[in-house]
Tab-separated table of C-alpha atoms in Angstrom:
chain	number	residue	atom	x	y	z
A	8	MET	CA	0.272	0.348	0.045
A	9	LEU	CA	1.659	3.360	-1.326
A	10	ASN	CA	1.861	6.542	1.503
A	11	ALA	CA	-0.032	9.443	0.805
A	12	ALA	CA	2.721	11.022	-0.298
A	13	ALA	CA	3.891	8.149	-3.618
A	14	THR	CA	0.377	9.458	-5.212
A	15	ALA	CA	0.404	12.942	-4.512
A	16	GLY	CA	1.630	14.716	-7.799
A	17	ALA	CA	5.275	16.023	-7.817
A	18	THR	CA	7.004	18.518	-9.353
A	19	VAL	CA	11.408	18.749	-10.290
A	20	PRO	CA	12.836	21.279	-7.741
A	21	GLY	CA	13.817	24.468	-9.089
A	22	TRP	CA	17.481	25.218	-10.751
A	23	HIS	CA	20.449	24.751	-8.998
A	24	PRO	CA	23.654	24.231	-9.208
A	25	HIS	CA	25.783	21.538	-8.337
A	26	PHE	CA	29.126	23.060	-7.507
A	27	ASP	CA	30.715	19.578	-7.156
A	28	VAL	CA	29.928	18.553	-10.265
A	29	TRP	CA	30.996	21.741	-11.900
A	30	LEU	CA	34.470	21.303	-10.410
A	31	VAL	CA	34.670	17.822	-11.283
A	32	MET	CA	33.902	18.504	-14.807
A	33	LEU	CA	35.671	22.426	-15.236
A	34	LEU	CA	38.936	20.445	-13.618
A	35	SER	CA	38.405	17.304	-15.593
A	36	ALA	CA	37.795	19.745	-19.724
A	37	GLY	CA	40.637	22.446	-18.052
A	38	GLY	CA	43.004	19.437	-17.182
A	39	TYR	CA	42.738	18.195	-20.781
A	40	LEU	CA	43.083	21.036	-22.241
A	41	ALA	CA	46.071	22.354	-20.793
A	42	ALA	CA	47.549	18.974	-21.500
A	43	LEU	CA	47.046	19.643	-25.035
A	44	ARG	CA	48.663	23.262	-24.768
A	45	TYR	CA	51.871	22.933	-22.244
A	46	LEU	CA	52.832	19.405	-22.695
A	47	GLY	CA	51.691	18.079	-25.806
A	48	PRO	CA	54.231	20.242	-27.576
A	49	LYS	CA	57.030	18.294	-25.821
A	50	ARG	CA	55.870	14.661	-26.936
A	51	VAL	CA	54.389	14.823	-30.307
A	52	ALA	CA	57.703	15.602	-33.522
A	53	PRO	CA	57.573	19.074	-34.333
A	54	GLY	CA	54.341	19.781	-37.033
A	55	GLU	CA	51.936	16.795	-35.505
A	56	PRO	CA	49.319	18.062	-34.164
A	57	VAL	CA	49.015	17.318	-30.262
A	58	ALA	CA	45.387	15.904	-30.956
A	59	THR	CA	42.761	16.391	-33.561
A	60	ARG	CA	39.621	18.376	-33.677
A	61	ARG	CA	38.185	15.093	-33.517
A	62	GLN	CA	39.635	13.973	-30.388
A	63	MET	CA	39.106	17.105	-28.741
A	64	ALA	CA	35.130	17.080	-29.823
A	65	TYR	CA	35.243	13.449	-28.340
A	66	PHE	CA	36.566	13.789	-24.646
A	67	LEU	CA	34.804	17.437	-24.250
A	68	SER	CA	31.598	15.545	-25.620
A	69	GLY	CA	32.268	12.710	-22.689
A	70	VAL	CA	32.668	15.694	-20.189
A	71	ALA	CA	29.343	16.921	-21.188
A	72	ILE	CA	27.772	13.615	-21.331
A	73	LEU	CA	28.873	13.358	-17.541
A	74	TRP	CA	27.844	16.368	-16.488
A	75	ILE	CA	24.774	16.160	-17.895
A	76	GLY	CA	24.083	12.978	-16.410
A	77	ALA	CA	25.400	14.251	-12.730
A	78	ASP	CA	23.786	17.450	-12.459
A	79	TRP	CA	20.430	18.946	-13.005
A	80	PRO	CA	18.112	18.220	-13.652
A	81	LEU	CA	18.152	14.951	-14.560
A	82	HIS	CA	20.004	14.037	-10.563
A	83	GLU	CA	17.430	15.243	-8.629
A	84	VAL	CA	14.997	13.308	-11.044
A	85	SER	CA	16.878	10.507	-10.419
A	86	GLU	CA	17.525	10.634	-6.552
A	87	LYS	CA	13.875	11.636	-5.304
A	88	PHE	CA	10.957	10.595	-7.566
A	89	LEU	CA	11.676	7.943	-11.025
A	90	PHE	CA	14.311	4.849	-11.319
A	91	SER	CA	13.740	5.251	-15.142
A	92	ALA	CA	15.205	8.532	-14.641
A	93	HIS	CA	18.596	6.221	-12.482
A	94	MET	CA	18.476	4.009	-15.964
A	95	VAL	CA	19.270	7.340	-18.271
A	96	GLN	CA	21.711	8.402	-15.887
A	97	HIS	CA	23.455	4.917	-15.629
A	98	THR	CA	23.286	4.077	-19.294
A	99	LEU	CA	25.257	8.281	-19.732
A	100	PHE	CA	27.325	6.988	-17.249
A	101	SER	CA	28.088	3.268	-18.936
A	102	LEU	CA	27.417	3.619	-22.362
A	103	VAL	CA	27.936	7.090	-23.826
A	104	ALA	CA	30.576	9.205	-21.899
A	105	PRO	CA	33.133	6.480	-21.387
A	106	PRO	CA	33.980	5.618	-24.852
A	107	LEU	CA	34.335	8.960	-25.859
A	108	LEU	CA	36.743	10.239	-23.221
A	109	LEU	CA	38.657	6.714	-24.409
A	110	LEU	CA	38.776	7.938	-28.165
A	111	GLY	CA	39.134	11.251	-27.042
A	112	ILE	CA	42.669	10.972	-25.167
A	113	PRO	CA	46.170	11.146	-27.347
A	114	ALA	CA	48.217	7.696	-27.288
A	115	TRP	CA	51.004	10.317	-26.451
A	116	LEU	CA	48.908	11.790	-23.255
A	117	TYR	CA	48.126	8.080	-22.105
A	118	ARG	CA	51.364	7.050	-22.281
A	119	ALA	CA	52.909	10.256	-20.251
A	120	ILE	CA	50.051	9.589	-17.458
A	121	ILE	CA	50.422	5.917	-17.062
A	122	ASP	CA	53.920	5.992	-17.043
A	123	ALA	CA	54.198	9.175	-14.417
A	124	ALA	CA	52.208	6.971	-12.455
A	125	GLY	CA	54.057	3.973	-12.773
A	126	LEU	CA	50.909	1.938	-13.685
A	127	ASN	CA	52.096	-0.362	-16.461
A	128	LYS	CA	51.991	-2.984	-14.924
A	129	VAL	CA	48.280	-3.032	-13.649
A	130	VAL	CA	46.807	-1.231	-16.987
A	131	LYS	CA	47.913	-4.167	-18.765
A	132	LEU	CA	46.832	-6.576	-16.596
A	133	VAL	CA	43.157	-4.516	-15.714
A	134	THR	CA	42.725	-3.915	-19.550
A	135	LYS	CA	42.386	-7.119	-20.539
A	136	PRO	CA	39.290	-8.413	-22.319
A	137	ALA	CA	38.465	-10.941	-19.844
A	138	VAL	CA	38.970	-8.481	-17.066
A	139	GLY	CA	36.418	-5.982	-18.354
A	140	LEU	CA	33.946	-8.497	-19.392
A	141	ILE	CA	33.758	-9.962	-16.035
A	142	THR	CA	34.452	-6.692	-14.119
A	143	PHE	CA	31.325	-4.556	-15.902
A	144	ASN	CA	28.619	-7.661	-15.727
A	145	LEU	CA	29.072	-8.122	-12.033
A	146	VAL	CA	28.795	-4.118	-11.466
A	147	ILE	CA	25.858	-3.990	-13.346
A	148	VAL	CA	24.062	-6.522	-11.664
A	149	GLY	CA	25.054	-5.345	-8.292
A	150	THR	CA	24.167	-1.619	-9.109
A	151	HIS	CA	20.521	-2.983	-9.714
A	152	TRP	CA	20.124	-4.957	-6.646
A	153	PRO	CA	17.709	-3.693	-4.495
A	154	THR	CA	19.558	-3.151	-1.439
A	155	VAL	CA	22.453	-1.338	-3.525
A	156	VAL	CA	19.970	0.516	-4.660
A	157	GLY	CA	18.013	1.562	-1.622
A	158	ILE	CA	21.188	2.534	0.015
A	159	SER	CA	22.288	4.732	-2.820
A	160	VAL	CA	19.358	6.737	-3.157
A	161	HIS	CA	19.228	7.397	1.121
A	162	HIS	CA	23.141	8.206	1.324
A	163	HIS	CA	24.876	10.431	-0.895
A	164	LEU	CA	28.605	9.281	-0.269
A	165	ALA	CA	27.470	6.204	-1.112
A	166	HIS	CA	25.506	7.052	-3.918
A	167	PHE	CA	28.659	9.134	-5.659
A	168	GLY	CA	30.560	5.583	-4.892
A	169	LEU	CA	27.927	4.235	-6.883
A	170	HIS	CA	28.733	5.774	-10.071
A	171	VAL	CA	32.545	6.114	-9.813
A	172	ILE	CA	32.611	2.322	-9.751
A	173	LEU	CA	29.901	2.105	-12.506
A	174	PHE	CA	32.235	4.573	-14.009
A	175	THR	CA	35.243	3.167	-13.576
A	176	ALA	CA	34.171	-1.262	-14.401
A	177	SER	CA	32.268	0.987	-17.764
A	178	VAL	CA	36.235	2.753	-18.754
A	179	LEU	CA	37.139	-1.267	-18.080
A	180	MET	CA	34.884	-2.997	-20.904
A	181	TRP	CA	35.367	-0.345	-23.368
A	182	TRP	CA	39.282	0.072	-23.200
A	183	PRO	CA	39.636	-3.021	-25.190
A	184	VAL	CA	37.108	-2.357	-28.259
A	185	VAL	CA	38.750	1.203	-28.335
A	186	ASP	CA	42.109	0.176	-28.422
A	187	PRO	CA	43.860	3.324	-27.822
A	188	LEU	CA	47.335	2.587	-27.662
A	189	PRO	CA	48.725	-0.743	-29.451
A	190	GLU	CA	50.997	-1.776	-26.899
A	191	TYR	CA	48.196	-2.635	-25.082
A	192	SER	CA	45.952	-4.295	-28.089
A	193	ARG	CA	44.503	-7.679	-27.546
A	194	LEU	CA	41.070	-7.776	-30.056
A	195	SER	CA	41.017	-8.121	-33.624
A	196	PRO	CA	37.983	-6.640	-35.010
A	197	PRO	CA	36.106	-9.968	-35.111
A	198	GLY	CA	37.201	-10.016	-30.960
A	199	LYS	CA	35.739	-6.912	-30.603
A	200	MET	CA	32.516	-7.621	-32.195
A	201	LEU	CA	31.943	-10.255	-30.270
A	202	TYR	CA	33.252	-9.294	-27.059
A	203	LEU	CA	30.628	-6.444	-27.349
A	204	PHE	CA	27.760	-9.268	-28.239
A	205	LEU	CA	28.974	-11.207	-24.801
A	206	GLN	CA	28.635	-7.678	-22.844
A	207	SER	CA	25.218	-6.809	-24.435
A	208	ILE	CA	24.059	-10.665	-22.987
A	209	LEU	CA	23.923	-10.451	-19.156
A	210	PRO	CA	22.208	-6.518	-18.722
A	211	THR	CA	19.244	-8.069	-20.366
A	212	VAL	CA	18.345	-10.209	-17.006
A	213	PRO	CA	17.712	-7.612	-14.637
A	214	ALA	CA	16.151	-5.444	-17.205
A	215	SER	CA	13.672	-8.364	-17.825
A	216	PHE	CA	13.156	-8.278	-13.707
A	217	LEU	CA	12.336	-4.356	-14.337
A	218	THR	CA	9.840	-4.985	-17.580
A	219	PHE	CA	7.969	-8.185	-16.479
A	220	SER	CA	7.672	-7.684	-12.547
A	221	ASP	CA	4.064	-7.045	-11.516
A	222	ALA	CA	5.355	-5.263	-8.336
A	223	PRO	CA	8.060	-3.060	-7.167
A	224	LEU	CA	11.457	-4.167	-6.816
A	225	TYR	CA	12.610	-0.626	-4.572
A	226	SER	CA	10.944	0.213	-1.886
A	227	PHE	CA	12.149	4.137	-1.772
A	228	TYR	CA	10.923	4.318	-5.505
A	229	ALA	CA	7.277	2.140	-4.883
A	230	HIS	CA	7.134	5.363	-1.923
A	231	ALA	CA	8.584	8.038	-3.757
A	232	PRO	CA	6.360	11.037	-5.449
A	233	ARG	CA	4.514	10.833	-8.690
A	234	LEU	CA	6.107	12.632	-10.898
A	235	TRP	CA	4.277	13.270	-14.274
A	236	GLY	CA	1.407	11.108	-13.351
A	237	LEU	CA	3.985	7.762	-13.557
A	238	ASP	CA	3.206	5.262	-10.731
A	239	ALA	CA	5.402	3.355	-9.583
A	240	ILE	CA	4.914	0.198	-12.166
A	241	THR	CA	5.238	1.998	-15.409
A	242	ASP	CA	7.941	3.742	-13.834
A	243	GLN	CA	9.640	0.898	-13.436
A	244	ARG	CA	8.729	-0.801	-17.003
A	245	ILE	CA	10.174	2.162	-18.750
A	246	ALA	CA	13.246	1.879	-16.640
A	247	GLY	CA	13.098	-2.225	-18.118
A	248	LEU	CA	12.689	-1.150	-21.518
A	249	PHE	CA	15.223	1.825	-21.743
A	250	MET	CA	18.300	-0.676	-20.254
A	251	LYS	CA	16.965	-3.452	-23.129
A	252	ILE	CA	16.417	-1.598	-25.851
A	253	GLY	CA	18.578	1.469	-25.001
A	254	GLY	CA	21.233	-0.150	-24.129
A	255	GLY	CA	21.565	-2.890	-26.254
A	256	LEU	CA	20.988	-0.302	-29.298
A	257	LEU	CA	24.077	1.279	-28.098
A	258	LEU	CA	25.969	-1.602	-28.055
A	259	TRP	CA	25.142	-3.238	-31.212
A	260	LEU	CA	25.719	0.368	-32.829
A	261	ALA	CA	29.426	0.244	-31.877
A	262	ILE	CA	29.396	-3.330	-33.202
A	263	ALA	CA	28.016	-2.187	-36.747
A	264	ILE	CA	30.616	0.649	-36.511
A	265	LEU	CA	33.523	-1.903	-36.000
A	266	PHE	CA	31.746	-4.422	-38.752
A	267	PHE	CA	31.858	-1.706	-41.206
A	268	ARG	CA	35.632	0.074	-40.323
A	269	TRP	CA	36.543	-3.533	-40.480
A	270	ASN	CA	34.776	-4.412	-43.736
A	271	ALA	CA	36.137	-1.136	-45.188
A	272	ALA	CA	40.149	-1.930	-44.020
A	273	GLU	CA	39.679	-5.527	-45.632
A	274	GLU	CA	37.862	-4.002	-49.053
A	275	ARG	CA	41.732	-1.541	-49.018
A	276	SER	CA	44.255	-4.448	-48.172
A	277	ASP	CA	45.230	-6.526	-51.384
A	278	ALA	CA	42.247	-8.174	-52.877
A	279	GLY	CA	44.186	-10.085	-54.949
A	280	GLU	CA	45.247	-11.808	-52.133
A	281	ALA	CA	42.408	-14.302	-50.179
A	282	THR	CA	42.442	-13.966	-46.329
A	283	GLU	CA	42.958	-17.214	-45.021
A	284	VAL	CA	42.167	-17.972	-41.047
A	285	SER	CA	45.105	-20.524	-39.679
A	286	TRP	CA	44.905	-22.227	-36.310
A	287	GLU	CA	47.330	-19.476	-34.948
A	288	ASP	CA	44.878	-16.481	-35.603
A	289	PHE	CA	42.387	-18.769	-33.280
A	290	GLU	CA	45.103	-19.192	-30.722
A	291	ARG	CA	45.755	-15.424	-30.622
A	292	GLU	CA	42.235	-14.875	-29.917
A	293	LEU	CA	42.642	-17.215	-27.136
A	294	GLU	CA	45.548	-15.712	-25.590
A	295	ALA	CA	43.791	-12.351	-25.475
A	296	TRP	CA	40.843	-13.556	-23.588
A	297	GLU	CA	42.705	-15.691	-21.121
A	298	LEU	CA	41.635	-18.572	-22.271
A	299	ARG	CA	44.944	-20.080	-23.644
A	300	LYS	CA	48.209	-19.649	-21.719
A	301	THR	CA	51.117	-18.442	-24.005
């Protein structure tokens, strides 16, 4: 039985800035641009651009997406009213912003950060496809567990920490796909497509529970003030459909892009030479997935 607050109409709180979000985003964008201006010329050959316009557009777009997800009004709607807004927020943090940010960082800047922090061995370990696959799926399941959701919406620091964990796991997931550094490259284009296909499977499980459940799964959102006339079940089903269809479409869009790029590269190669798949090619794929010891 829902309480009176849950059945009453509600409105989104008026605009107010989240200065902690503003600070993090401005530092991210400012630090990136400062690195390009002051560090880049020392790291690239004379006459070579420190970053392309496309890379800068990717990175700054990624920062903007994070800002949209973490600031007013999406943050307020997600934290106080609708689980579907919570799902939109998490999709931005996991499937939209991370690949844009990874694509926007030039190779020399990756190496400068990794070398300065002495993280070569750590990066080599955590960017393995198996690590990204397992970590991302565990985090996706964990962040939709009712107890975890309940804690996050009642405690601001827990909510922030959950977003940090989700974003970090998503960066690890996207790294083998974006493949920003040749020295850490492990997957061929077909391997990347298979990797993304596997990533799209497990999230359909919590999405199905959200879509087909006849009862609210999250106590907080069941008793939250109703916004825009959406009852708790409808809100929950919208969240499930968005996770299943919206998230799935983003992953399949990435697969399609990889396929067409791979196909174009194959067509540009020597058309007179037949491309044969050897057992050595298969073994290299197994090694990349840590399924065969070298």
